[in-house]
């Protein structure tokens, strides 16, 4: 990183100020993309106010650059103003991280390809590093923003309402959607309060990105378009609604799904948005479609030297040097897609247009002009170029030509006539043309002037403030109390039943929980329902008492005043003042002297290796339920791991890995996959099963008692526990017998006949007798996932008794197997050997390397 020169700083400095959560996410997201990241995870807590974490797998920050990574105007993307002519990155000012540090607590964890381990840096409000320590993260950069706006309580108060938080979360999702569309190779995840809100996987092209973000039903109504020209150099790519498609499925009432990109940068371009709306709405005669925004994606690629992105701090507005050429190319692309329509103007422009009356038959039109002028106007109409940079239709040019032709029939237009507004004359009335004229119909046949004179005195102005109405003030709100509405019997029952349903089914969705609560209420006994009705009645009586008490206090306050308060909606002469009482309450109180914190009690403890060795020997000699040779020493609070003594070695135990392995072993041995009946049973033949010996091995398995028709269902646990329900209809010969699968488990993806063949292979060739030996690979993978899910539901802080029980079960059930979890990671990690003599202890002592 290098510091920008002073003259470059003056040109580029934008006084970047962080005003919202989406500002933080946008700046960190663009830093990740500039670092070449292919995967970005955005995690929020409490709508981003408590924590914002953006993690990527980019190049990382070099060690020599970390001291100035948050310093103002230090950047590795440009060196001078001239580099903006070749800008290919999203950021370039070097202000983002420093601005974030000024309003929050920031930590950065980074690792480059050359580094052995990652390093965590803690930054202060000035962007300086105050501490650093090693970390376990992989290559890339993780920026954590904590306690956003902690030092600006007014800005934090803005997000106190749930509505504002939801709006900010929606803005963040829209921002990530834009980057997901323009970067198909990017994997994105948005997590809020440890719940995945939105995610997008890596895809091949822009169409696949639109499918992943907007859905198949929306993309089915979009057409790809392409336009390229060399002078000036310009490339347009996009997806636009199909002509004639239903506007309800291809447009929205807000511009959230209209994506415009300039050199892969999401921008807001009003002129291009106006063109898109104009040509899209022209094909619908209904007025509701005119005010909607089309669902579209437009990617504009121009040379970096012809774009100026240094306009606004958030870089969402750009200045195009060849704006006129870009607008012309966009309009030509839209005309080729939707065709030219005379009624394509928005309603406001359509009403403001001037209409020229048709010429009478046999007369010469007043807009006749020399051939060269008409040719120039026709050429301008075909090219549709404007001098102010915005698109115009040929209809406006034809009207202007007609008006100018009408003026030219009487002579040249003088500057004085043009300034007075008398240059353009209406051929029918010979009056000067007015841009807007308002006509009002007379009432009851009376002239306009009489109606206006008669009604002006009696008409009440509804759009003007004629009097000051009574309004709530701070004095009125001091004694107010908010009361909660009484709960109904259904609400009381739902409050209790919802918690029970969530305890029984922790993974159930909100819809499933509501349905289960509704069913329980319907099936509730009459006496239990009466209990909830009695509770609701008590709530109602309590609410009525509080309401009466509040109203009685209000009447006493009103009767004690000299005159009753003004009626609602009438002018209040003077507000009721309690200024003396307020002065007493809010008077400046003398500031209390800050007490110095009391010193924390401390005590020096002697430490010697010999005493430690003696204590560990005593610990190894104690008797407990833990297997012989394993003794718990203490718990590491930061890692949720335990230090144990194994003979003469100190080792680190991860109890959660042990629980995973124990859960997986129990599921392998006992779990029964529920089978779902098939609408069309699958017939099993020797060819499908792999040979006559496989069919014979299947027929030799345990079956239930025969039914009346002679058929029998297999009850062998090696089949039922793996999710297969098979029926056998015997015959006189092996060729006449009939085997079919009548039910199969649907919880395992893609479970089929090949998995049944895998079970029979284990029975036939490996002589498998137990259920654990006959599990197919797909079932094993499914049970591994279930074991991980159950292990994650365990409490984070396990007690000593729980860990001792875990060690006991590990010794009993996993003694003969590999001491690893289902991911292949060991339960125990060696820390150090305990020295048996003082000489060995001194040999292990090394000075601290600071």
mmCIF file of C-alpha atoms in Angstrom, residues 262-528:
data_model
loop_
_atom_site.group_PDB
_atom_site.id
_atom_site.type_symbol
_atom_site.label_atom_id
_atom_site.label_comp_id
_atom_site.label_asym_id
_atom_site.label_seq_id
_atom_site.Cartn_x
_atom_site.Cartn_y
_atom_site.Cartn_z
ATOM 1 C CA UNK A 262 -21.502 0.342 -15.925
ATOM 2 C CA UNK A 263 -18.229 -1.580 -16.203
ATOM 3 C CA UNK A 264 -19.612 -4.176 -13.738
ATOM 4 C CA UNK A 265 -20.439 -1.473 -11.166
ATOM 5 C CA UNK A 266 -24.088 -1.215 -9.940
ATOM 6 C CA UNK A 267 -25.224 2.353 -10.605
ATOM 7 C CA UNK A 268 -28.333 4.552 -10.573
ATOM 8 C CA UNK A 269 -28.764 6.216 -13.969
ATOM 9 C CA UNK A 270 -32.000 8.208 -14.221
ATOM 10 C CA UNK A 271 -31.758 8.767 -17.978
ATOM 11 C CA UNK A 272 -31.303 5.086 -18.764
ATOM 12 C CA UNK A 273 -34.050 4.145 -16.286
ATOM 13 C CA UNK A 274 -36.360 6.636 -18.004
ATOM 14 C CA UNK A 275 -35.677 5.024 -21.393
ATOM 15 C CA UNK A 276 -36.347 1.545 -20.038
ATOM 16 C CA UNK A 277 -39.669 2.579 -18.463
ATOM 17 C CA UNK A 278 -40.755 4.563 -21.514
ATOM 18 C CA UNK A 279 -40.259 1.820 -24.086
ATOM 19 C CA UNK A 280 -41.503 -0.923 -21.779
ATOM 20 C CA UNK A 281 -44.709 0.925 -20.850
ATOM 21 C CA UNK A 282 -45.439 1.905 -24.467
ATOM 22 C CA UNK A 283 -46.696 -1.579 -25.284
ATOM 23 C CA UNK A 284 -49.380 -1.529 -22.566
ATOM 24 C CA UNK A 285 -52.422 0.717 -23.039
ATOM 25 C CA UNK A 286 -53.410 0.473 -19.358
ATOM 26 C CA UNK A 287 -52.364 3.310 -17.110
ATOM 27 C CA UNK A 288 -51.305 1.012 -14.180
ATOM 28 C CA UNK A 289 -48.447 -0.358 -16.304
ATOM 29 C CA UNK A 290 -47.089 3.145 -16.950
ATOM 30 C CA UNK A 291 -45.943 3.635 -13.359
ATOM 31 C CA UNK A 292 -44.090 0.317 -13.014
ATOM 32 C CA UNK A 293 -40.419 -0.598 -13.363
ATOM 33 C CA UNK A 294 -39.459 -3.462 -15.686
ATOM 34 C CA UNK A 295 -37.544 -6.450 -14.378
ATOM 35 C CA UNK A 296 -34.380 -6.127 -16.422
ATOM 36 C CA UNK A 297 -30.596 -6.344 -16.332
ATOM 37 C CA UNK A 298 -28.449 -4.023 -18.466
ATOM 38 C CA UNK A 299 -24.658 -4.255 -18.511
ATOM 39 C CA UNK A 300 -22.853 -1.345 -20.174
ATOM 40 C CA UNK A 301 -19.150 -1.779 -20.943
ATOM 41 C CA UNK A 302 -17.129 1.245 -22.043
ATOM 42 C CA UNK A 303 -13.417 2.109 -21.795
ATOM 43 C CA UNK A 304 -12.422 3.108 -18.221
ATOM 44 C CA UNK A 305 -11.156 6.432 -19.530
ATOM 45 C CA UNK A 306 -14.694 7.421 -20.610
ATOM 46 C CA UNK A 307 -16.263 6.978 -17.163
ATOM 47 C CA UNK A 308 -15.891 9.181 -14.096
ATOM 48 C CA UNK A 309 -16.889 7.315 -10.908
ATOM 49 C CA UNK A 310 -15.622 9.968 -8.496
ATOM 50 C CA UNK A 311 -18.956 11.799 -8.167
ATOM 51 C CA UNK A 312 -20.529 10.595 -4.912
ATOM 52 C CA UNK A 313 -19.053 8.937 -1.809
ATOM 53 C CA UNK A 314 -20.921 5.662 -2.434
ATOM 54 C CA UNK A 315 -19.915 5.607 -6.143
ATOM 55 C CA UNK A 316 -23.459 4.686 -7.260
ATOM 56 C CA UNK A 317 -23.608 7.545 -9.769
ATOM 57 C CA UNK A 318 -21.171 7.843 -12.665
ATOM 58 C CA UNK A 319 -20.535 10.384 -15.386
ATOM 59 C CA UNK A 320 -20.393 9.000 -18.931
ATOM 60 C CA UNK A 321 -18.238 11.064 -21.291
ATOM 61 C CA UNK A 322 -20.125 9.703 -24.325
ATOM 62 C CA UNK A 323 -23.505 9.833 -22.649
ATOM 63 C CA UNK A 324 -25.348 10.790 -25.821
ATOM 64 C CA UNK A 325 -23.926 7.847 -27.743
ATOM 65 C CA UNK A 326 -24.751 5.449 -24.882
ATOM 66 C CA UNK A 327 -28.356 6.648 -24.671
ATOM 67 C CA UNK A 328 -28.747 6.376 -28.439
ATOM 68 C CA UNK A 329 -27.415 2.814 -28.417
ATOM 69 C CA UNK A 330 -29.695 1.839 -25.525
ATOM 70 C CA UNK A 331 -32.723 3.324 -27.255
ATOM 71 C CA UNK A 332 -31.822 1.573 -30.528
ATOM 72 C CA UNK A 333 -31.601 -1.715 -28.620
ATOM 73 C CA UNK A 334 -35.014 -1.140 -26.996
ATOM 74 C CA UNK A 335 -36.603 -0.125 -30.315
ATOM 75 C CA UNK A 336 -35.280 -3.292 -31.937
ATOM 76 C CA UNK A 337 -36.878 -5.296 -29.122
ATOM 77 C CA UNK A 338 -40.193 -3.503 -28.570
ATOM 78 C CA UNK A 339 -40.494 -1.552 -31.823
ATOM 79 C CA UNK A 340 -41.280 2.136 -32.113
ATOM 80 C CA UNK A 341 -44.663 3.227 -30.731
ATOM 81 C CA UNK A 342 -46.070 6.755 -30.945
ATOM 82 C CA UNK A 343 -47.785 6.442 -27.579
ATOM 83 C CA UNK A 344 -44.635 5.477 -25.748
ATOM 84 C CA UNK A 345 -44.328 8.698 -23.765
ATOM 85 C CA UNK A 346 -45.192 8.811 -20.097
ATOM 86 C CA UNK A 347 -48.575 10.344 -19.300
ATOM 87 C CA UNK A 348 -47.136 13.652 -18.076
ATOM 88 C CA UNK A 349 -45.139 14.157 -21.257
ATOM 89 C CA UNK A 350 -48.095 13.110 -23.369
ATOM 90 C CA UNK A 351 -50.301 15.774 -21.798
ATOM 91 C CA UNK A 352 -47.643 18.466 -22.220
ATOM 92 C CA UNK A 353 -47.132 17.724 -25.939
ATOM 93 C CA UNK A 354 -48.525 20.115 -28.508
ATOM 94 C CA UNK A 355 -51.035 18.752 -30.978
ATOM 95 C CA UNK A 356 -51.155 20.348 -34.452
ATOM 96 C CA UNK A 357 -54.610 20.272 -36.092
ATOM 97 C CA UNK A 358 -54.791 18.505 -39.452
ATOM 98 C CA UNK A 359 -54.763 20.665 -42.575
ATOM 99 C CA UNK A 360 -58.005 20.932 -44.557
ATOM 100 C CA UNK A 361 -58.270 18.856 -47.755
ATOM 101 C CA UNK A 362 -56.769 20.412 -50.803
ATOM 102 C CA UNK A 363 -54.690 22.958 -48.907
ATOM 103 C CA UNK A 364 -50.925 23.119 -48.666
ATOM 104 C CA UNK A 365 -49.507 22.036 -45.263
ATOM 105 C CA UNK A 366 -47.893 24.780 -43.253
ATOM 106 C CA UNK A 367 -44.928 22.594 -42.337
ATOM 107 C CA UNK A 368 -43.570 22.456 -45.873
ATOM 108 C CA UNK A 369 -39.852 23.131 -45.794
ATOM 109 C CA UNK A 370 -36.928 22.880 -48.161
ATOM 110 C CA UNK A 371 -35.873 19.326 -49.063
ATOM 111 C CA UNK A 372 -32.552 19.609 -47.295
ATOM 112 C CA UNK A 373 -34.197 20.679 -44.015
ATOM 113 C CA UNK A 374 -36.804 17.908 -44.156
ATOM 114 C CA UNK A 375 -34.090 15.380 -44.880
ATOM 115 C CA UNK A 376 -32.107 16.573 -41.900
ATOM 116 C CA UNK A 377 -35.190 16.292 -39.668
ATOM 117 C CA UNK A 378 -35.953 12.799 -40.971
ATOM 118 C CA UNK A 379 -32.382 11.750 -40.301
ATOM 119 C CA UNK A 380 -32.568 13.195 -36.786
ATOM 120 C CA UNK A 381 -35.875 11.394 -36.234
ATOM 121 C CA UNK A 382 -34.354 8.063 -37.261
ATOM 122 C CA UNK A 383 -31.260 8.512 -35.111
ATOM 123 C CA UNK A 384 -33.215 9.882 -32.112
ATOM 124 C CA UNK A 385 -30.401 11.994 -30.673
ATOM 125 C CA UNK A 386 -30.854 14.895 -28.295
ATOM 126 C CA UNK A 387 -28.610 17.735 -27.265
ATOM 127 C CA UNK A 388 -29.269 17.451 -23.523
ATOM 128 C CA UNK A 389 -28.193 13.814 -23.301
ATOM 129 C CA UNK A 390 -31.677 12.315 -22.789
ATOM 130 C CA UNK A 391 -33.615 10.245 -25.307
ATOM 131 C CA UNK A 392 -36.472 11.761 -27.288
ATOM 132 C CA UNK A 393 -39.002 10.206 -29.638
ATOM 133 C CA UNK A 394 -39.538 11.170 -33.229
ATOM 134 C CA UNK A 395 -43.088 12.237 -32.369
ATOM 135 C CA UNK A 396 -41.758 15.242 -30.418
ATOM 136 C CA UNK A 397 -39.465 16.142 -33.302
ATOM 137 C CA UNK A 398 -42.322 15.982 -35.807
ATOM 138 C CA UNK A 399 -44.455 18.270 -33.611
ATOM 139 C CA UNK A 400 -41.591 20.721 -33.248
ATOM 140 C CA UNK A 401 -41.065 20.623 -37.016
ATOM 141 C CA UNK A 402 -44.750 21.316 -37.607
ATOM 142 C CA UNK A 403 -44.685 24.268 -35.213
ATOM 143 C CA UNK A 404 -41.536 25.677 -36.789
ATOM 144 C CA UNK A 405 -43.045 25.188 -40.250
ATOM 145 C CA UNK A 406 -46.162 27.098 -39.211
ATOM 146 C CA UNK A 407 -43.992 29.961 -38.029
ATOM 147 C CA UNK A 408 -41.861 29.909 -41.168
ATOM 148 C CA UNK A 409 -44.967 30.396 -43.369
ATOM 149 C CA UNK A 410 -45.306 33.923 -42.003
ATOM 150 C CA UNK A 411 -41.622 34.742 -41.913
ATOM 151 C CA UNK A 412 -38.650 34.324 -39.687
ATOM 152 C CA UNK A 413 -39.045 34.085 -35.930
ATOM 153 C CA UNK A 414 -37.652 37.132 -34.213
ATOM 154 C CA UNK A 415 -36.026 37.098 -30.801
ATOM 155 C CA UNK A 416 -38.624 39.528 -29.443
ATOM 156 C CA UNK A 417 -41.564 37.316 -30.556
ATOM 157 C CA UNK A 418 -39.906 34.257 -29.088
ATOM 158 C CA UNK A 419 -39.282 35.948 -25.730
ATOM 159 C CA UNK A 420 -42.873 37.274 -25.581
ATOM 160 C CA UNK A 421 -44.312 33.838 -26.402
ATOM 161 C CA UNK A 422 -46.001 34.963 -29.638
ATOM 162 C CA UNK A 423 -43.693 33.161 -32.090
ATOM 163 C CA UNK A 424 -45.885 30.060 -32.544
ATOM 164 C CA UNK A 425 -49.448 30.737 -33.785
ATOM 165 C CA UNK A 426 -52.386 28.324 -33.746
ATOM 166 C CA UNK A 427 -53.551 28.096 -37.422
ATOM 167 C CA UNK A 428 -57.199 27.585 -36.371
ATOM 168 C CA UNK A 429 -57.653 30.425 -33.864
ATOM 169 C CA UNK A 430 -54.694 32.616 -34.892
ATOM 170 C CA UNK A 431 -53.837 32.866 -31.174
ATOM 171 C CA UNK A 432 -50.370 32.285 -29.683
ATOM 172 C CA UNK A 433 -49.848 28.683 -28.651
ATOM 173 C CA UNK A 434 -49.793 28.108 -24.890
ATOM 174 C CA UNK A 435 -47.945 25.103 -23.413
ATOM 175 C CA UNK A 436 -50.656 24.423 -20.782
ATOM 176 C CA UNK A 437 -54.214 25.751 -20.621
ATOM 177 C CA UNK A 438 -56.625 24.775 -17.814
ATOM 178 C CA UNK A 439 -60.358 24.707 -18.554
ATOM 179 C CA UNK A 440 -63.019 24.468 -15.803
ATOM 180 C CA UNK A 441 -66.582 23.462 -16.657
ATOM 181 C CA UNK A 442 -69.282 25.949 -15.455
ATOM 182 C CA UNK A 443 -71.761 24.841 -12.813
ATOM 183 C CA UNK A 444 -75.550 24.892 -13.481
ATOM 184 C CA UNK A 445 -75.050 26.652 -16.805
ATOM 185 C CA UNK A 446 -73.648 29.840 -15.200
ATOM 186 C CA UNK A 447 -70.655 31.574 -16.704
ATOM 187 C CA UNK A 448 -67.231 30.719 -15.336
ATOM 188 C CA UNK A 449 -66.662 34.139 -13.860
ATOM 189 C CA UNK A 450 -69.971 34.128 -11.954
ATOM 190 C CA UNK A 451 -69.386 30.681 -10.554
ATOM 191 C CA UNK A 452 -65.879 31.611 -9.527
ATOM 192 C CA UNK A 453 -67.018 34.852 -7.889
ATOM 193 C CA UNK A 454 -69.895 33.215 -6.071
ATOM 194 C CA UNK A 455 -67.969 30.251 -4.770
ATOM 195 C CA UNK A 456 -64.747 31.995 -3.868
ATOM 196 C CA UNK A 457 -66.213 33.487 -0.712
ATOM 197 C CA UNK A 458 -67.932 30.308 0.501
ATOM 198 C CA UNK A 459 -65.392 27.709 -0.603
ATOM 199 C CA UNK A 460 -63.154 26.292 2.123
ATOM 200 C CA UNK A 461 -59.524 25.818 1.231
ATOM 201 C CA UNK A 462 -58.609 22.221 1.925
ATOM 202 C CA UNK A 463 -54.985 22.429 0.878
ATOM 203 C CA UNK A 464 -54.038 25.354 3.135
ATOM 204 C CA UNK A 465 -53.502 25.671 6.888
ATOM 205 C CA UNK A 466 -56.095 28.155 8.122
ATOM 206 C CA UNK A 467 -55.809 27.611 11.830
ATOM 207 C CA UNK A 468 -53.479 26.003 14.330
ATOM 208 C CA UNK A 469 -55.065 22.808 15.617
ATOM 209 C CA UNK A 470 -54.433 21.358 19.030
ATOM 210 C CA UNK A 471 -51.597 18.851 18.998
ATOM 211 C CA UNK A 472 -49.785 16.668 21.495
ATOM 212 C CA UNK A 473 -46.789 18.242 23.178
ATOM 213 C CA UNK A 474 -44.103 16.960 25.507
ATOM 214 C CA UNK A 475 -46.179 18.172 28.485
ATOM 215 C CA UNK A 476 -49.068 15.922 27.451
ATOM 216 C CA UNK A 477 -46.862 12.846 27.096
ATOM 217 C CA UNK A 478 -45.250 13.012 30.557
ATOM 218 C CA UNK A 479 -48.132 11.301 32.403
ATOM 219 C CA UNK A 480 -49.217 8.924 29.606
ATOM 220 C CA UNK A 481 -49.105 5.178 30.171
ATOM 221 C CA UNK A 482 -49.279 2.507 27.494
ATOM 222 C CA UNK A 483 -51.607 -0.405 28.250
ATOM 223 C CA UNK A 484 -51.535 -3.790 26.569
ATOM 224 C CA UNK A 485 -54.719 -5.117 25.012
ATOM 225 C CA UNK A 486 -56.266 -8.105 26.828
ATOM 226 C CA UNK A 487 -55.379 -11.546 25.460
ATOM 227 C CA UNK A 488 -58.006 -13.860 24.005
ATOM 228 C CA UNK A 489 -58.299 -17.533 25.035
ATOM 229 C CA UNK A 490 -56.733 -18.589 21.726
ATOM 230 C CA UNK A 491 -53.790 -16.223 22.244
ATOM 231 C CA UNK A 492 -53.187 -17.528 25.761
ATOM 232 C CA UNK A 493 -53.232 -21.114 24.558
ATOM 233 C CA UNK A 494 -50.964 -20.323 21.615
ATOM 234 C CA UNK A 495 -48.455 -18.662 23.926
ATOM 235 C CA UNK A 496 -48.041 -21.894 25.915
ATOM 236 C CA UNK A 497 -48.470 -24.429 23.116
ATOM 237 C CA UNK A 498 -45.944 -22.794 20.783
ATOM 238 C CA UNK A 499 -43.111 -23.364 23.271
ATOM 239 C CA UNK A 500 -44.102 -27.039 23.663
ATOM 240 C CA UNK A 501 -44.175 -27.587 19.891
ATOM 241 C CA UNK A 502 -40.732 -26.020 19.487
ATOM 242 C CA UNK A 503 -39.317 -28.248 22.252
ATOM 243 C CA UNK A 504 -40.692 -31.327 20.515
ATOM 244 C CA UNK A 505 -39.689 -30.241 16.990
ATOM 245 C CA UNK A 506 -36.763 -27.791 17.134
ATOM 246 C CA UNK A 507 -36.363 -27.771 13.336
ATOM 247 C CA UNK A 508 -40.027 -27.107 12.523
ATOM 248 C CA UNK A 509 -40.845 -24.065 10.392
ATOM 249 C CA UNK A 510 -43.162 -21.249 11.504
ATOM 250 C CA UNK A 511 -45.932 -22.586 9.270
ATOM 251 C CA UNK A 512 -45.657 -26.070 10.787
ATOM 252 C CA UNK A 513 -45.654 -24.650 14.317
ATOM 253 C CA UNK A 514 -48.777 -22.555 13.646
ATOM 254 C CA UNK A 515 -50.539 -25.548 12.111
ATOM 255 C CA UNK A 516 -49.668 -27.776 15.063
ATOM 256 C CA UNK A 517 -50.899 -25.162 17.556
ATOM 257 C CA UNK A 518 -54.152 -24.765 15.611
ATOM 258 C CA UNK A 519 -54.730 -28.539 15.618
ATOM 259 C CA UNK A 520 -54.104 -28.725 19.357
ATOM 260 C CA UNK A 521 -56.616 -25.969 19.986
ATOM 261 C CA UNK A 522 -59.238 -27.769 17.884
ATOM 262 C CA UNK A 523 -58.631 -31.032 19.768
ATOM 263 C CA UNK A 524 -58.538 -29.386 23.210
ATOM 264 C CA UNK A 525 -60.957 -30.765 25.781
ATOM 265 C CA UNK A 526 -63.883 -28.652 26.907
ATOM 266 C CA UNK A 527 -62.725 -28.318 30.535
ATOM 267 C CA UNK A 528 -59.236 -27.198 29.437
#
